[in-house]
Coordinates of C-alpha atoms in Angstrom, one line a residue:
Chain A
X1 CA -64.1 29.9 12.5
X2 CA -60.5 31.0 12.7
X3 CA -57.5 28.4 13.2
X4 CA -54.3 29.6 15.0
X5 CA -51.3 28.5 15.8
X6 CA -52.5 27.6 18.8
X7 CA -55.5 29.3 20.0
X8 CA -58.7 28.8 17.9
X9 CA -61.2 31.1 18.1
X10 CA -64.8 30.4 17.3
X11 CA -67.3 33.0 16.4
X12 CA -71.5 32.7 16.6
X13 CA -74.1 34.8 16.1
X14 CA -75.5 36.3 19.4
X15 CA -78.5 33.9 18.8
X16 CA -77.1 30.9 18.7
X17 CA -76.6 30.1 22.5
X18 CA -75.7 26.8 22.2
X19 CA -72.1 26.8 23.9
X20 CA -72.2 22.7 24.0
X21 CA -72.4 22.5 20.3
X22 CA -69.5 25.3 20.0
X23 CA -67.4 22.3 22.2
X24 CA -67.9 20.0 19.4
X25 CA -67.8 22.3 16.5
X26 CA -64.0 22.9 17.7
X27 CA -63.0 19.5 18.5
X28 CA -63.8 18.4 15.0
X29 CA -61.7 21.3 13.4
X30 CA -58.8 20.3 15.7
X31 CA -59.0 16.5 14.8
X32 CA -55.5 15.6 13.5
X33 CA -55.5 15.6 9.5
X34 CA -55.7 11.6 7.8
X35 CA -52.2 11.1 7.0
X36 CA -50.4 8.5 4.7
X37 CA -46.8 7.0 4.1
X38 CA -45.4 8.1 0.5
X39 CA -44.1 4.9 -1.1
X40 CA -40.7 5.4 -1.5
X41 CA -39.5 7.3 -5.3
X42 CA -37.9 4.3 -7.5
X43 CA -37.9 5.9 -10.9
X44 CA -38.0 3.6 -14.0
X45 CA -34.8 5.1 -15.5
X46 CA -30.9 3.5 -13.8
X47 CA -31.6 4.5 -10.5
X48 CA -28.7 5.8 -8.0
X49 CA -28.3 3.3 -6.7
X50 CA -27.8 1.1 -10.1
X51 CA -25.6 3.7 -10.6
X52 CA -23.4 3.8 -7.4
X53 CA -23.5 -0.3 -7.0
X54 CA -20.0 -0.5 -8.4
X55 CA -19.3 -3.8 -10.4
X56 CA -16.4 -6.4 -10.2
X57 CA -15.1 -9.7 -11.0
X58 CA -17.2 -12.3 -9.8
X59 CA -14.2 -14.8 -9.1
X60 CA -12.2 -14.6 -5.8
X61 CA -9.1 -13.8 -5.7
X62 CA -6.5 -16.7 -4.6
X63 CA -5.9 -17.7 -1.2
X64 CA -2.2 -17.7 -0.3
X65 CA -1.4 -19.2 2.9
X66 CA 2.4 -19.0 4.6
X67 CA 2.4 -22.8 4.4
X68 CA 1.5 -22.8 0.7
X69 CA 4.1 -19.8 0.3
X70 CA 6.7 -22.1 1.5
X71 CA 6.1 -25.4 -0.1
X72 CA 8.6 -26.3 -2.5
X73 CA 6.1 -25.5 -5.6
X74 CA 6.5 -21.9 -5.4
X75 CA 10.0 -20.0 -5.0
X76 CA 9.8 -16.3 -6.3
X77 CA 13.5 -17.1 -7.7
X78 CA 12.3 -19.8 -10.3
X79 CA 12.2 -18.5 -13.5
X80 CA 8.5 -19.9 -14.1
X81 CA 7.3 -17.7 -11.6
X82 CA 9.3 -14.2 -13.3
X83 CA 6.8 -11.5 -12.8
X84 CA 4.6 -11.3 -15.6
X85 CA 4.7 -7.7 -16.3
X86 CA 7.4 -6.9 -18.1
X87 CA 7.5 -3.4 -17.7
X88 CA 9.0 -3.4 -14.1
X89 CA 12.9 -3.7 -14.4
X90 CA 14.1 -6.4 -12.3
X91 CA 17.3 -4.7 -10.4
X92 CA 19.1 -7.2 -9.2
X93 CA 22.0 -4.8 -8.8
X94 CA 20.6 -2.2 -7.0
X95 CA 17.7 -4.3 -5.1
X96 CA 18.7 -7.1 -3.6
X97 CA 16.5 -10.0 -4.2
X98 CA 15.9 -11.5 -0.7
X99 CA 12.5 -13.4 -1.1
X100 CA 14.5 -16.8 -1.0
X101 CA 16.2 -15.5 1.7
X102 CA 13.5 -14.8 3.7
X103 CA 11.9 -17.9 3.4
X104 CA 14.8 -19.3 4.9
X105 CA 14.7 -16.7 8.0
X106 CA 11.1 -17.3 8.5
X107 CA 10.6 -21.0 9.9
X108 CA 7.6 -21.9 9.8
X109 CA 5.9 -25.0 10.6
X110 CA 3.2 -26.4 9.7
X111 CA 1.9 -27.3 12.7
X112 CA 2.1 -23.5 14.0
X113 CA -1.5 -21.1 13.6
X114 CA -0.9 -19.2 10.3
X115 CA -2.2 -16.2 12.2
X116 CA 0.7 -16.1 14.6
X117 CA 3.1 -16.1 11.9
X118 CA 1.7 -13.3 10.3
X119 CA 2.3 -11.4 13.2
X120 CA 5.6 -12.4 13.2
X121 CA 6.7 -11.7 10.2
X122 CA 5.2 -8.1 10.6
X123 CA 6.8 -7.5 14.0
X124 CA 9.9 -8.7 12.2
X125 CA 9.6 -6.8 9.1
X126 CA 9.8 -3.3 10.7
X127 CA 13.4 -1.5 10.3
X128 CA 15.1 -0.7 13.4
X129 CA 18.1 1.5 14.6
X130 CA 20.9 1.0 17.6
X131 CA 20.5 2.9 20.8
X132 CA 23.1 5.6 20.9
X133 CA 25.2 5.8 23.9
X134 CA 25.0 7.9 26.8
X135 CA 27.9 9.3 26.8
X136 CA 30.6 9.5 23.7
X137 CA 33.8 7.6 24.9
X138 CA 36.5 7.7 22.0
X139 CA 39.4 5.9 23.3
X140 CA 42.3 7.1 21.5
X141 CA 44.5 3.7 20.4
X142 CA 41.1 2.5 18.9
X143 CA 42.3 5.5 15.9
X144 CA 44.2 2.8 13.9
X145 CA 44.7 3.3 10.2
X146 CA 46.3 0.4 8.3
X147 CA 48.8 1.3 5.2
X148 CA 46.3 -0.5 2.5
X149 CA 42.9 1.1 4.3
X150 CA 45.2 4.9 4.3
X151 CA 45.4 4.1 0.5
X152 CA 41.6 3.2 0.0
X153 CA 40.9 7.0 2.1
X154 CA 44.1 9.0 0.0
X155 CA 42.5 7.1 -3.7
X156 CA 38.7 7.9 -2.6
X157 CA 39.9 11.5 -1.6
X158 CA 38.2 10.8 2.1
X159 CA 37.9 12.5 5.3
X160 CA 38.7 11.0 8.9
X161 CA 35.2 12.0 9.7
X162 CA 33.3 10.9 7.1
X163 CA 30.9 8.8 7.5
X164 CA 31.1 5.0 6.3
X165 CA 29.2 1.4 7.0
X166 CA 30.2 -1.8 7.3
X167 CA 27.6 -3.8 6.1
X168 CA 27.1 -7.7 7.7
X169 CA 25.0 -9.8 5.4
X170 CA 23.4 -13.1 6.8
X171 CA 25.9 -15.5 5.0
X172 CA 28.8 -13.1 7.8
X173 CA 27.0 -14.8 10.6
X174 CA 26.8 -18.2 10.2
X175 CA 26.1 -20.5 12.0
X176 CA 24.9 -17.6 14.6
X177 CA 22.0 -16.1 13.1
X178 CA 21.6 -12.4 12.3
X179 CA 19.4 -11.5 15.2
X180 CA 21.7 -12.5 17.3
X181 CA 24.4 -10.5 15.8
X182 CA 22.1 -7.4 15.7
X183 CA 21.4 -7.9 19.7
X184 CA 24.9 -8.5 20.6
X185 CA 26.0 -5.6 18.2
X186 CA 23.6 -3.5 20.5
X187 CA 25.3 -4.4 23.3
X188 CA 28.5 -2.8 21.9
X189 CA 26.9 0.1 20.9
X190 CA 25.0 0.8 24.2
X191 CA 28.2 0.1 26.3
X192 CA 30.1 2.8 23.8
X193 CA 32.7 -0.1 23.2
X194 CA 32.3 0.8 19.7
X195 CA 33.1 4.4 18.9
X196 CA 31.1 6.5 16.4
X197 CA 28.7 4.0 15.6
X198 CA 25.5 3.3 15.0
X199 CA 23.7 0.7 13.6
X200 CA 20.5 0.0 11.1
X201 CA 19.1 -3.2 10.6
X202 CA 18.1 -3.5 7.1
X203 CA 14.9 -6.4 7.8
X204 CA 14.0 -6.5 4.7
X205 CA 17.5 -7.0 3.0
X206 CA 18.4 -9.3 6.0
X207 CA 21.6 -7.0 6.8
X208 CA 22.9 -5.0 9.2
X209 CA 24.3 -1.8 8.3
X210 CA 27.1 -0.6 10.8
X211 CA 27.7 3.3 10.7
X212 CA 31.0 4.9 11.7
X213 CA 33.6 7.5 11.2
X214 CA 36.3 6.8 8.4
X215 CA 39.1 7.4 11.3
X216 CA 37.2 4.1 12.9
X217 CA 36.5 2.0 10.5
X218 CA 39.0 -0.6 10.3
X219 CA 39.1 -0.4 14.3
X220 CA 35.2 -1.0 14.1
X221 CA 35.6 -3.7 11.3
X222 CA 37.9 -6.2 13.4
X223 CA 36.1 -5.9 16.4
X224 CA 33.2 -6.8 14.4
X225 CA 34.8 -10.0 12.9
X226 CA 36.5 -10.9 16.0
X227 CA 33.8 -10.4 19.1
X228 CA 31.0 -11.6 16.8
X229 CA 32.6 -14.7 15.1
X230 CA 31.9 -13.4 11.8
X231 CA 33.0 -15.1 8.7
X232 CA 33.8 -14.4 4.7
X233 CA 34.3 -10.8 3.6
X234 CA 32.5 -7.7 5.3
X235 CA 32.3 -4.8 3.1
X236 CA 32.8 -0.8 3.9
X237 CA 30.4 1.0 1.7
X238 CA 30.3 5.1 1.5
X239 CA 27.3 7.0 0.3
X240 CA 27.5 7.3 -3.1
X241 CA 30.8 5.8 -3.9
X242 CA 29.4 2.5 -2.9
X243 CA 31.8 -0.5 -2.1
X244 CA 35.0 0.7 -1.2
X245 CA 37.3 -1.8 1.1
X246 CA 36.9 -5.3 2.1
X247 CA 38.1 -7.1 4.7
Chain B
X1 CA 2.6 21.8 -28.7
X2 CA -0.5 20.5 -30.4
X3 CA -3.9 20.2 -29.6
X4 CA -5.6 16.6 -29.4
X5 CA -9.1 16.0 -28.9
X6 CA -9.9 12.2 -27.3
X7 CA -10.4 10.7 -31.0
X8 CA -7.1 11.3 -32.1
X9 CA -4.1 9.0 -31.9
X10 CA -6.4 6.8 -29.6
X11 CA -5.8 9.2 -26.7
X12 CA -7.9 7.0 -24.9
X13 CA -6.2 3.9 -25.1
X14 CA -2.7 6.3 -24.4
X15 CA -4.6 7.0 -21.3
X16 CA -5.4 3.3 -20.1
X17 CA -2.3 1.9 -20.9
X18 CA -0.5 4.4 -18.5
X19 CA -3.3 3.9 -15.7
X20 CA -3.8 0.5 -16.1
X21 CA 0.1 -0.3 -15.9
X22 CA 0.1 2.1 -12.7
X23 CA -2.9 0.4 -11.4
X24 CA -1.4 -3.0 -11.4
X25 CA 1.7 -2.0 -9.5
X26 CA -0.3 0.2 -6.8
X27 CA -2.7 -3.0 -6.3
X28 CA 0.9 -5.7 -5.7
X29 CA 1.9 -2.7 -3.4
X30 CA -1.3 -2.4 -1.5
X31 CA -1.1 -5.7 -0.9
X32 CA 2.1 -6.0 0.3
X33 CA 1.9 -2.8 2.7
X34 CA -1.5 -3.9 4.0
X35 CA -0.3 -7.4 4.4
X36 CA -3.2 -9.2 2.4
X37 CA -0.7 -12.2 1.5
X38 CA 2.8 -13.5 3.0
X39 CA 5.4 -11.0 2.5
X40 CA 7.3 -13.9 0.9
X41 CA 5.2 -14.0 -2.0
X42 CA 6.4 -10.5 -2.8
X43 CA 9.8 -9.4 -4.8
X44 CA 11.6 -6.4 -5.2
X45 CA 11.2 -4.5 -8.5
X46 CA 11.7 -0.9 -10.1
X47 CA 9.4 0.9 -11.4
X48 CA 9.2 4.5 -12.2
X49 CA 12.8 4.6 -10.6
X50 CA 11.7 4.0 -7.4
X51 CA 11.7 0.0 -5.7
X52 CA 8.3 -1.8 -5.6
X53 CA 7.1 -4.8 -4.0
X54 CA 5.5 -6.8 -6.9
X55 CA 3.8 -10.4 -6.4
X56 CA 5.6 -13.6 -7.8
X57 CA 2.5 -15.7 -7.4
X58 CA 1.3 -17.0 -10.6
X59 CA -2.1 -16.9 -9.6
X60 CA -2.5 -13.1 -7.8
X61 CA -0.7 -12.1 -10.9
X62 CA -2.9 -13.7 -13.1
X63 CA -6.2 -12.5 -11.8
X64 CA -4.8 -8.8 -10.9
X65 CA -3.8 -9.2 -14.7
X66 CA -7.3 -10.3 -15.6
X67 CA -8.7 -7.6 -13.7
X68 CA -6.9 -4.5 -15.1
X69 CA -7.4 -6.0 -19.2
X70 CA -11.4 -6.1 -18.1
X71 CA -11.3 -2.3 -16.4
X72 CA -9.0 -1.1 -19.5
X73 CA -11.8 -0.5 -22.2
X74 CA -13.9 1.2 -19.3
X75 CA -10.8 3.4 -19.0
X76 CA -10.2 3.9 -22.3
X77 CA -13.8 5.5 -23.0
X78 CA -13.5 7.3 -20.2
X79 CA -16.0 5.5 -18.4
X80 CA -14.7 4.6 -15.6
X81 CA -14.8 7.2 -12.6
X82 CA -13.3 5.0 -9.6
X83 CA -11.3 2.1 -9.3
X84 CA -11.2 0.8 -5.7
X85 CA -9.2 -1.5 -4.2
X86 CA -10.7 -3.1 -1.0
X87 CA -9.5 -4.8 1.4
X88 CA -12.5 -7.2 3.8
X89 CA -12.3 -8.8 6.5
X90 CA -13.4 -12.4 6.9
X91 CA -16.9 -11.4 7.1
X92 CA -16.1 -10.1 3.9
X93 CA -16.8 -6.5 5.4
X94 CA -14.6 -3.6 3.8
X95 CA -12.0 -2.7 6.5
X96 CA -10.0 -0.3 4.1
X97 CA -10.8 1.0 0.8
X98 CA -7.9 2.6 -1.7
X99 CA -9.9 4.9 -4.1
X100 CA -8.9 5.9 -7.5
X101 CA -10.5 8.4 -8.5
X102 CA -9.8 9.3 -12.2
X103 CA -11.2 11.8 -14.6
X104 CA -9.7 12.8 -18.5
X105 CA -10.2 16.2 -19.7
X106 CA -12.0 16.2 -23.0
X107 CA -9.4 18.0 -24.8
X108 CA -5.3 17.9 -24.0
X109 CA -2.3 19.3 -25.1
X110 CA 0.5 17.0 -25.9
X111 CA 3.9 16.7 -25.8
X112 CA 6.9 14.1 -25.5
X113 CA 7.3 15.7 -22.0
X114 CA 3.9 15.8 -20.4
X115 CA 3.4 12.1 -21.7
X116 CA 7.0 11.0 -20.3
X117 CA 8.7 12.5 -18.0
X118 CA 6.1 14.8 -15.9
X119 CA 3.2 12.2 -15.7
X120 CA 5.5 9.0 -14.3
X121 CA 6.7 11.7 -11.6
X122 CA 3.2 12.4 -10.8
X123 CA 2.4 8.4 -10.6
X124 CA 5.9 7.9 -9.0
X125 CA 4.7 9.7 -6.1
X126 CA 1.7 8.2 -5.8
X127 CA 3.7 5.2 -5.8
X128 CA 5.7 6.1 -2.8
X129 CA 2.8 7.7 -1.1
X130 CA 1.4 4.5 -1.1
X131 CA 4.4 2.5 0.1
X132 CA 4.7 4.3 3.3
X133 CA 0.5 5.0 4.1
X134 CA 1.1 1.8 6.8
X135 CA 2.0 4.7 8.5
X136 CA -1.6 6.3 8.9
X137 CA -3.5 3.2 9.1
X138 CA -4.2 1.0 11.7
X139 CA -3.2 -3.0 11.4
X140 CA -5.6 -5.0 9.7
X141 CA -7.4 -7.7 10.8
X142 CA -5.8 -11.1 10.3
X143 CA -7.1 -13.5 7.5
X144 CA -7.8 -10.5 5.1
X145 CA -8.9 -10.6 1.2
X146 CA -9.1 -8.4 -1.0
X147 CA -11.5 -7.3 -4.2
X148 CA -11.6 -4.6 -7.1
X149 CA -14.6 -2.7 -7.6
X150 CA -14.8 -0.2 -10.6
X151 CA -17.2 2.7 -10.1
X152 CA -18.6 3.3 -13.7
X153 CA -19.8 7.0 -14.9
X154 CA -23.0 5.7 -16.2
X155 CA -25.2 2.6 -15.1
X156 CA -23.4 -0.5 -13.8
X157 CA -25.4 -2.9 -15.6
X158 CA -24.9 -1.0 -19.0
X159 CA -21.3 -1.0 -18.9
X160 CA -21.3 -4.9 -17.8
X161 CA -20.8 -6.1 -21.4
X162 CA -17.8 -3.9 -21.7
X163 CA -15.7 -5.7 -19.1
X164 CA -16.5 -9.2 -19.8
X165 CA -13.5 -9.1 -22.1
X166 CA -12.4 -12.3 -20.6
X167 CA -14.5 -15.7 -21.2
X168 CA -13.7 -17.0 -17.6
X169 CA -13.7 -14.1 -15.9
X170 CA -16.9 -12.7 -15.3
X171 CA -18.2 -9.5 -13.7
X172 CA -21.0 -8.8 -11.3
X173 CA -22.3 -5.9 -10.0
X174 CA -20.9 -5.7 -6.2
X175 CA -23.0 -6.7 -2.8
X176 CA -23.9 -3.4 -0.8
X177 CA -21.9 -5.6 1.7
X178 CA -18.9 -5.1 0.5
X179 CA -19.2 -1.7 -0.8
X180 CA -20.5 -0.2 2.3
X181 CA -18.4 1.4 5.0
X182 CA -20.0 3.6 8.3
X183 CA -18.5 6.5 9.3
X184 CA -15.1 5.8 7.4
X185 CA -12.0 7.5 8.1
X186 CA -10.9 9.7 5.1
X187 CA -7.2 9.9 4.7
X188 CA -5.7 11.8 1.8
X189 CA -3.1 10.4 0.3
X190 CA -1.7 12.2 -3.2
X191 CA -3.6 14.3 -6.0
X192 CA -2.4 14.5 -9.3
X193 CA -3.0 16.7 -12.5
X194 CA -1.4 16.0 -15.6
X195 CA -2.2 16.9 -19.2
X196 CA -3.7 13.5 -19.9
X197 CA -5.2 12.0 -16.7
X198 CA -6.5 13.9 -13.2
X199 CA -6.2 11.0 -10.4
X200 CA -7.1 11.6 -6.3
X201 CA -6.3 8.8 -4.3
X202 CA -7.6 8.1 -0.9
X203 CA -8.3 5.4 2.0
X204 CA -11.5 5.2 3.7
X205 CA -10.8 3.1 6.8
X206 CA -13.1 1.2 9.0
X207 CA -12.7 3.2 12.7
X208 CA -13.0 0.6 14.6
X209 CA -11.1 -2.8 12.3
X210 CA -11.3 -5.4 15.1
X211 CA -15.4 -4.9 15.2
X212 CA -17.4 -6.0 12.6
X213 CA -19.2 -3.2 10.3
X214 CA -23.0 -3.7 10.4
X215 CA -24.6 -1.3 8.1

């Protein structure tokens, strides 16, 4: 007897005339094979997947909740709590250190969900820029240069259209806060009553940064201080000269 | 330029200072771009010349401290292939995982410029490659933790005395739980080759973060 693929063919002897039999005879050949489940390989030596399990410490690490961050016992600024590595610099110069800062800017009560403030402080975390104006309108008498700012340009060797900012910190806008500032600012900007500017608010530093054109500036920084009821000293900062006029 | 094999000069422990200090200031950054803890526990620092969000909290510091001293003597024999930092949801399912994956070459040739200034270049970009991956990743659930897991070259359990460095801070070999992730998203985010170390880093992210992962 022969076995196919799918045919089977079964031969007899002329003699044998017993085609009932043949019916059987086949059946059994085409009865499915005993089959049985290999147990699955686990080899005595480290397995794969001893191997793969990574390890790691077995303690938790802390729990820090925005209430906890804000009690009284922990303050970033406290010299207790200076970062214990240290091989990272603490540039107080060049970064500004504003956790304090922020946990002034962030209230937070206690009784509020700890999961809304989260979401708050990320919503409020996120830079953000002005909206430019339409349409450019550079009224010409706003081009005022005081004697002492002319000085500041001839000594820094600057031109009209450079480009400088004002920079309004927090302590500018009290008792308005800086939100307030930044949305009026907007304002300004979107109705082109301030000309050449635009603005960055610098979240994380809890400042706004107020872009313009040299020729502007001094126009831009009284307008500032006088339509936004800011107090103490703003500063006019260029790029890589750094503070260069106060007013 | 001379020729050093790992014995000499204790390459190795060259090696795992470097990563380990780099480590510790990707893992405060991590958390502070994945939002793991308040962003007011966070301060601004400089490292490798560029500005870095490092953790004032006596207690984070002290166990990411912990951590990195256990996974340094793993480094420093070279027996460490991945450091992983992941980030679980409440469930304690992985949502995102930062991988390190390291590997040493067996032989290296040295100088006071590889070991300086090429190789914190190399970790500086890592550095800001890491700072702006919020970016290419989706918001995380809220009420996330966080855990290191070290991927050793040879059997876990073998390497387990090796890390127990610290009396009170013991090490276990992970749950599948927390090490398994289905059909993660694989997102690139810097290579580096240097003299001394090779280091990939990547982020397998949970597709869909809001669902829970059942394996």
């Amino acid at each position: 007897m022969v076995i196919g693929c799918m045919d089977v063919c079964l031969h007899y002897k002329s003699h044998q005339d017993k085609s009932n039999d043949f019916v059987s005879i086949s059946e059994k050949a085409l009865e499915v094979f005993p089959r049985r489940v290999l147990p699955v390989f686990t080899p005595w030596f480290p397995s794969g997947t001893d191997r793969s399990c990574p390890i790691k410490p077995k303690k938790d690490p802390p729990v820090i909740s925005l209430n906890q961050q804000e009690s009284s016992e922990f303050l970033p600024r406290q010299p207790e709590f200076v970062f214990s590595s240290s091989r990272c610099t603490d540039d107080q110069e060049k970064f500004v250190d504003t956790s304090k800062r922020r946990l002034i800017s962030i209230p937070a009560p206690a009784d509020e969900q700890p999961k809304a403030d989260f979401e708050n402080v990320a919503k409020r975390c996120k830079r953000s820029w002005s909206v430019y104006p339409p349409k450019k309108k550079t009224p010409q008498r706003t081009q005022y240069i005081s004697r002492q700012f002319q000085k500041t340009v001839q000594r820094y060797g600057l031109d009209l259209h450079q480009r400088a900012k004002w920079i309004i910190s927090e302590l500018n806008c009290a008792p308005q806060s800086i939100e307030e500032v930044w949305s009026k600012l907007n304002q300004a900007i979107k109705q082109s009553r301030l000309p050449t500017c635009n603005a960055n608010y610098q979240r994380n530093l809890i400042q706004i940064w107020v872009y313009s054109d040299i020729s502007y500036c001094e126009y831009i920084g009284n307008f500032l201080r006088e339509n936004f009821q800011l107090s103490g000293e703003l500063t006019l900062a260029v790029h890589k000269l750094g503070d260069i006029f106060k007013l | 330029m001379a020729t050093l094999t790992r014995q000499d000069l204790n390459f190795g422990q060259v090696v795992a200072d470097i990563l380990c200090e780099f480590l510790e200031v990707a893992i405060h950054l991590i958390l502070y771009v994945r939002e793991v803890y308040p962003s007011g526990i966070f301060q601004k620092r400089k490292k490798y010349n560029v500005p870095v969000q490092m953790s004032c909290h006596p207690e984070l510091n002290q166990y990411i401290q912990d951590t990195l001293q256990c996974v340094k003597p793993l480094i420093e024999k070279n027996e460490a292939g991945k450091v992983v930092v992941v980030i679980m949801d409440k469930e304690h399912h992985p949502v995102e995982r930062f991988v390190f994956e390291i590997s040493q070459p067996p032989l290296l040739s040295i100088s006071s410029e590889t070991l300086l200034s090429h190789v914190e270049q190399l970790l500086r970009a890592v550095i800001l490659k890491i700072s702006v991956c919020d970016a290419v990743l989706d918001n995380n659930p809220p009420g996330c933790t966080f855990t290191v897991l070290v991927y050793t070259r040879e059997s876990a359990t073998r390497n387990m005395e090796k890390v127990q460095v610290i009396k009170d801070f013991p090490w276990i070999v992970a749950d599948e739980q927390e090490v398994l992730m289905q059909e993660p998203r694989l997102i690139p985010l810097k290579t580096m080759t240097s003299d001394i170390v090779k280091m990939q880093l990547y982020v397998e992210e949970r597709a869909h973060k809001g669902q829970q992962n059942v394996p």
